[in-house]
Backbone as CSV, one residue per row, in Angstrom:
resi,resn,N_x,N_y,N_z,CA_x,CA_y,CA_z,C_x,C_y,C_z
1,MET,121.480,28.906,9.543,121.741,29.219,10.996,120.686,29.769,11.764
2,LEU,120.461,29.013,12.774,119.528,29.422,13.862,120.306,30.203,14.705
3,ARG,119.583,31.602,14.982,119.788,32.416,16.107,119.059,32.382,17.051
4,LEU,119.737,32.434,18.199,119.098,32.104,19.388,118.423,33.862,19.810
5,ALA,117.407,34.278,20.126,116.930,35.583,20.514,117.187,35.642,21.791
6,ARG,117.958,36.769,21.924,118.327,37.166,23.461,117.009,37.599,24.193
7,PRO,116.929,37.326,25.474,115.563,37.909,26.126,115.815,39.447,26.176
8,THR,114.827,40.086,25.732,115.031,41.635,25.906,114.276,42.077,27.333
9,GLN,115.040,42.855,28.025,114.400,43.363,28.864,113.235,44.278,28.920
10,PRO,112.346,44.110,29.360,111.345,44.994,29.670,111.700,46.654,29.652
11,ARG,111.200,47.579,28.878,111.694,48.970,29.574,111.044,49.164,30.624
12,GLN,111.900,49.999,31.721,111.306,50.427,32.749,110.543,51.782,32.525
13,ARG,109.000,52.016,33.113,108.686,53.043,32.673,108.990,54.008,33.674
14,GLU,109.016,55.443,33.634,109.409,56.129,34.353,108.116,56.645,35.326
15,SER,108.184,56.520,36.634,107.461,56.670,37.638,106.772,58.060,37.785
16,THR,105.506,58.082,37.458,104.726,59.705,37.829,104.415,60.083,39.342
17,ILE,104.740,58.926,40.155,104.333,59.124,41.510,105.182,60.285,42.206
18,ALA,106.417,60.468,41.834,107.242,61.528,42.429,106.758,62.703,41.783
19,LEU,106.227,62.932,40.745,105.466,64.215,40.085,104.550,64.774,40.975
20,ILE,103.571,63.492,41.034,102.473,63.608,41.549,102.562,64.114,43.069
21,ASN,103.632,63.650,43.449,103.440,63.823,44.922,104.020,65.407,45.090
22,ILE,105.263,65.872,44.425,105.614,66.970,44.346,104.420,68.150,43.587
23,VAL,103.488,67.980,43.024,102.316,69.035,42.543,101.244,68.990,43.765
24,PHE,101.308,67.692,44.506,100.388,67.973,45.841,100.807,68.746,46.765
25,LEU,102.345,68.296,47.197,103.025,69.208,48.192,102.985,70.678,47.835
26,MET,103.011,71.264,46.685,102.651,72.620,46.299,101.512,73.036,46.357
27,LEU,100.254,72.222,46.091,99.082,72.668,46.173,99.100,72.809,47.613
28,ILE,99.127,71.735,48.854,98.972,71.820,50.025,99.925,73.295,50.659
29,PHE,101.153,73.677,50.103,101.543,74.949,50.359,100.780,76.227,49.983
30,PHE,100.296,76.084,48.783,99.773,77.349,48.260,98.434,77.439,48.896
31,LEU,97.691,76.544,49.226,96.659,76.452,50.251,96.657,77.354,51.524
32,VAL,97.899,76.534,52.221,97.978,76.878,53.709,98.529,78.309,53.762
33,ALA,99.515,78.835,52.639,100.065,80.084,52.798,98.791,81.222,52.047
34,GLY,97.955,80.699,51.215,97.064,81.893,51.170,95.995,81.671,52.241
35,THR,95.857,81.059,53.017,94.861,81.323,54.257,95.456,81.806,55.729
36,LEU,96.694,82.124,55.674,97.425,82.382,56.873,97.236,84.017,57.247
37,THR,97.129,84.507,56.080,96.872,86.108,56.349,95.601,86.483,55.783
38,PRO,94.984,87.085,57.143,93.494,87.571,57.101,93.369,88.763,55.859
39,PRO,92.386,88.731,55.166,92.442,89.911,53.954,92.123,91.191,54.633
40,LEU,92.599,92.248,54.098,92.554,93.436,54.272,91.053,93.953,54.241
41,ASP,90.734,94.956,54.885,89.554,95.643,55.024,89.406,96.275,53.671
42,ASN,88.293,95.855,52.794,88.011,96.770,51.421,88.406,98.138,51.383
43,ASP,87.732,98.737,52.501,87.425,100.160,52.377,88.737,101.216,52.858
44,VAL,89.645,100.289,53.345,91.026,101.122,54.126,91.987,101.015,52.898
45,SER,92.735,101.771,52.509,93.848,102.036,51.837,95.124,102.632,52.653
46,LEU,96.118,101.577,53.188,97.212,101.960,53.956,97.658,103.082,53.873
47,ILE,98.669,103.890,54.830,99.483,104.798,54.556,100.705,104.084,54.035
48,SER,101.192,105.011,53.063,102.308,104.553,52.610,103.680,105.151,53.214
49,THR,104.640,104.189,53.449,106.100,104.578,53.528,107.172,104.054,52.656
50,VAL,107.956,105.045,52.797,109.152,104.183,51.891,110.351,103.131,53.136
51,GLU,110.737,103.455,54.270,111.256,102.982,54.706,110.416,102.211,55.809
52,ALA,110.206,101.208,55.785,109.643,100.104,56.786,109.529,98.613,56.550
53,ASN,109.527,97.777,57.784,109.895,96.655,58.069,108.423,96.134,57.569
54,PRO,108.697,95.052,56.687,107.309,94.662,56.205,106.621,93.544,57.358
55,SER,105.472,93.914,57.418,104.362,92.991,58.469,103.272,92.602,57.949
56,GLU,102.773,91.443,58.621,101.225,91.230,58.143,100.403,92.139,59.307
57,PRO,99.178,92.240,59.001,98.353,93.131,60.179,97.346,92.029,60.475
58,PRO,97.773,90.829,61.298,96.887,90.123,61.895,96.138,90.654,62.714
59,ASN,94.723,90.442,63.043,94.059,91.124,63.992,94.090,92.690,64.393
60,ALA,94.527,93.217,63.111,94.593,94.500,63.266,93.116,95.601,63.429
61,LEU,93.245,96.530,63.795,92.184,97.554,64.244,92.244,98.521,62.936
62,PHE,91.271,98.327,62.079,91.271,99.171,61.001,90.507,100.332,61.102
63,VAL,90.989,101.582,60.425,90.297,102.846,60.640,90.133,103.282,59.329
64,THR,88.485,103.609,58.845,88.431,103.967,57.685,88.767,105.716,57.659
65,GLU,88.288,105.938,56.165,88.758,107.607,55.949,87.830,108.360,57.070
66,GLU,86.751,107.929,57.164,85.754,108.716,58.103,86.447,108.325,59.426
67,GLY,86.938,107.920,59.885,87.469,107.501,61.136,86.800,106.690,62.091
68,GLU,85.812,105.527,61.159,85.325,104.387,61.699,86.236,103.208,62.090
69,MET,85.882,103.018,63.295,86.891,101.724,63.997,86.099,100.188,63.277
70,ARG,86.993,99.153,62.868,86.527,97.909,62.446,87.378,96.754,63.089
71,LEU,86.997,95.801,63.387,87.698,94.388,63.690,87.163,93.584,63.011
72,ARG,87.754,92.678,61.898,87.257,91.676,61.312,86.030,92.090,60.520
73,GLY,85.814,93.594,60.211,84.986,93.977,59.464,83.505,94.370,60.216
74,THR,83.865,94.450,61.449,82.526,94.761,62.334,83.069,95.924,62.996
75,ALA,81.835,97.031,63.119,82.153,98.126,63.670,82.483,98.235,65.060
76,THR,83.616,99.013,65.503,83.762,99.066,67.106,84.203,100.483,67.457
77,ASP,84.244,100.756,68.870,84.888,101.638,69.296,86.015,101.155,70.246
78,ALA,86.871,102.379,70.731,88.008,102.068,71.466,87.565,101.163,72.779
79,GLN,86.452,101.640,73.294,86.309,101.031,74.489,85.805,99.452,74.496
80,GLY,84.937,99.035,73.084,84.491,98.056,72.651,85.683,97.255,72.340
81,PHE,86.745,97.763,71.791,87.777,96.847,71.120,88.456,96.230,72.259
82,MET,88.588,97.363,73.328,89.672,96.858,74.691,88.908,95.939,75.590
83,LEU,87.535,96.181,75.514,86.706,95.176,76.267,86.641,93.534,75.778
84,ALA,86.360,93.847,74.063,86.611,92.555,73.611,87.947,91.441,74.026
85,ARG,89.069,92.568,73.828,90.255,91.885,74.069,90.667,91.562,75.321
86,THR,89.751,91.979,76.351,89.990,91.766,77.777,89.116,90.523,78.061
87,GLN,88.191,90.106,77.472,87.225,88.929,77.607,87.927,87.967,77.271
88,THR,88.659,87.991,76.009,89.461,86.880,75.364,90.717,86.611,76.133
89,LEU,91.432,87.553,76.521,92.694,87.490,76.723,93.136,87.626,78.292
90,GLY,92.183,88.248,78.933,92.248,88.870,80.561,92.680,90.222,80.659
91,GLU,92.562,90.660,81.643,92.788,92.239,81.712,94.360,92.594,81.525
92,GLU,95.170,92.021,82.393,96.349,92.302,82.110,97.277,91.650,80.873
93,ALA,96.691,90.492,80.065,97.553,90.422,79.073,96.760,91.350,77.902
94,ALA,96.004,91.796,78.021,95.178,92.842,77.111,95.873,93.980,77.126
95,ARG,96.456,94.168,78.181,97.124,95.723,78.415,98.688,95.538,77.545
96,GLN,99.138,94.566,78.016,100.421,93.987,77.242,100.436,93.894,76.031
97,LEU,99.642,93.498,75.286,99.686,93.279,73.785,99.692,94.371,73.083
98,GLU,100.625,94.377,71.915,100.708,95.349,70.856,99.336,95.378,70.100
99,ILE,98.493,96.565,70.097,97.695,96.791,69.140,97.956,97.453,67.757
100,LYS,97.675,96.994,66.617,98.118,97.192,65.352,96.917,97.927,64.580
101,VAL,97.234,99.231,64.633,96.354,100.314,63.881,96.577,100.479,62.310
102,ALA,95.547,99.747,61.472,96.011,99.951,59.898,94.827,100.929,59.957
103,ALA,95.566,102.437,59.277,94.609,103.601,59.127,94.451,104.128,57.674
104,ASP,93.432,104.238,57.324,93.283,104.733,55.879,94.168,105.747,55.623
105,ARG,95.059,105.955,54.321,95.799,106.977,54.033,95.400,108.498,53.941
106,ASP,93.859,108.425,53.426,93.363,109.588,53.507,92.008,110.055,54.970
107,LEU,92.988,109.351,56.108,92.589,109.562,57.592,93.014,110.907,57.875
108,PRO,92.502,112.089,58.292,93.091,113.357,58.777,94.061,112.627,59.947
109,ALA,95.125,113.330,60.178,96.046,112.913,61.432,95.482,113.508,62.669
110,ALA,94.828,114.404,62.756,94.312,114.654,64.010,93.063,113.580,64.381
111,LYS,92.377,113.243,63.541,91.531,111.940,63.801,92.375,110.869,64.368
112,LEU,93.461,110.506,63.999,94.069,109.414,64.061,95.001,109.462,65.550
113,VAL,95.452,110.542,65.567,95.739,110.799,67.002,94.658,110.990,68.127
114,ASP,93.521,111.248,67.967,92.278,111.096,69.028,92.034,109.446,69.166
115,ILE,92.190,108.763,67.719,91.930,107.400,68.261,92.804,106.952,68.920
116,VAL,94.007,107.210,68.743,95.490,106.523,69.604,95.138,107.014,70.961
117,GLY,94.479,108.098,71.295,94.297,108.812,72.686,93.427,107.818,73.191
118,ALA,92.399,107.726,72.483,90.871,107.155,72.960,91.508,105.319,73.264
119,LEU,92.165,104.997,72.378,92.892,103.442,72.620,93.966,103.278,74.271
120,LYS,94.469,104.476,74.431,95.158,104.464,75.581,94.248,104.694,76.609
121,ALA,93.240,105.564,76.633,92.389,105.947,77.627,91.650,104.798,77.996
122,ALA,91.762,103.914,77.062,90.731,102.550,77.246,91.432,101.623,77.825
123,GLY,92.971,101.803,77.695,93.899,100.757,78.486,94.866,100.304,77.878
124,ALA,94.935,100.458,76.701,96.167,100.038,75.684,97.570,100.821,75.904
125,SER,98.268,100.028,76.093,100.124,100.665,76.352,100.885,100.442,75.118
126,ARG,100.635,99.506,73.938,101.436,99.411,72.966,100.837,99.511,71.620
127,ILE,100.703,100.631,71.007,100.060,100.910,69.606,100.899,101.081,68.688
128,SER,100.817,100.400,67.584,101.578,100.407,66.335,100.703,100.729,64.969
129,ILE,101.219,101.478,64.253,100.403,102.027,63.039,101.123,101.256,61.847
130,ILE,100.297,100.376,61.346,100.489,99.516,59.954,100.493,100.612,58.803
131,THR,101.619,100.659,58.192,101.552,101.225,57.062,102.071,100.310,55.583
132,GLU,102.158,100.942,54.499,102.549,100.005,53.585,103.622,100.622,52.788
133,ARG,104.649,99.373,52.538,105.775,99.806,51.947,106.011,100.207,50.570
134,THR,106.302,101.232,50.003,106.245,101.789,48.525,107.805,101.717,47.964
135,ALA,107.686,101.762,46.925,108.825,102.073,46.253,109.596,103.588,46.456
136,GLU,110.600,104.118,46.147,110.910,105.550,46.153,110.453,106.162,45.026
């Protein structure tokens, strides 16, 4: 007896294109997410609070333990900071914009009050102090 062989269907291989697409999208996500937040100034340890809303400090004015003000790693003062803001945004927009101050936790409170006063005298209307949320 002769048997006729049935034609076998070739096994379909699982496509790896879907897996490659997912890995690629994850890679792009982490590249974008990692570059959205500017890095903190290395010489500043933020003030710790227990109850605070998490917020990223983009374009924050960093204040070191010694009271030195820095914007994007460059030393500045209240007048220079507000002048730079005015030149980029215009005078009215610079006054309306909220200034975020990220002060070192070892900065004396009296110096921080003086810095906030100098910013107000230079024309700032809204100033927020950036802190770091900690567990109780």
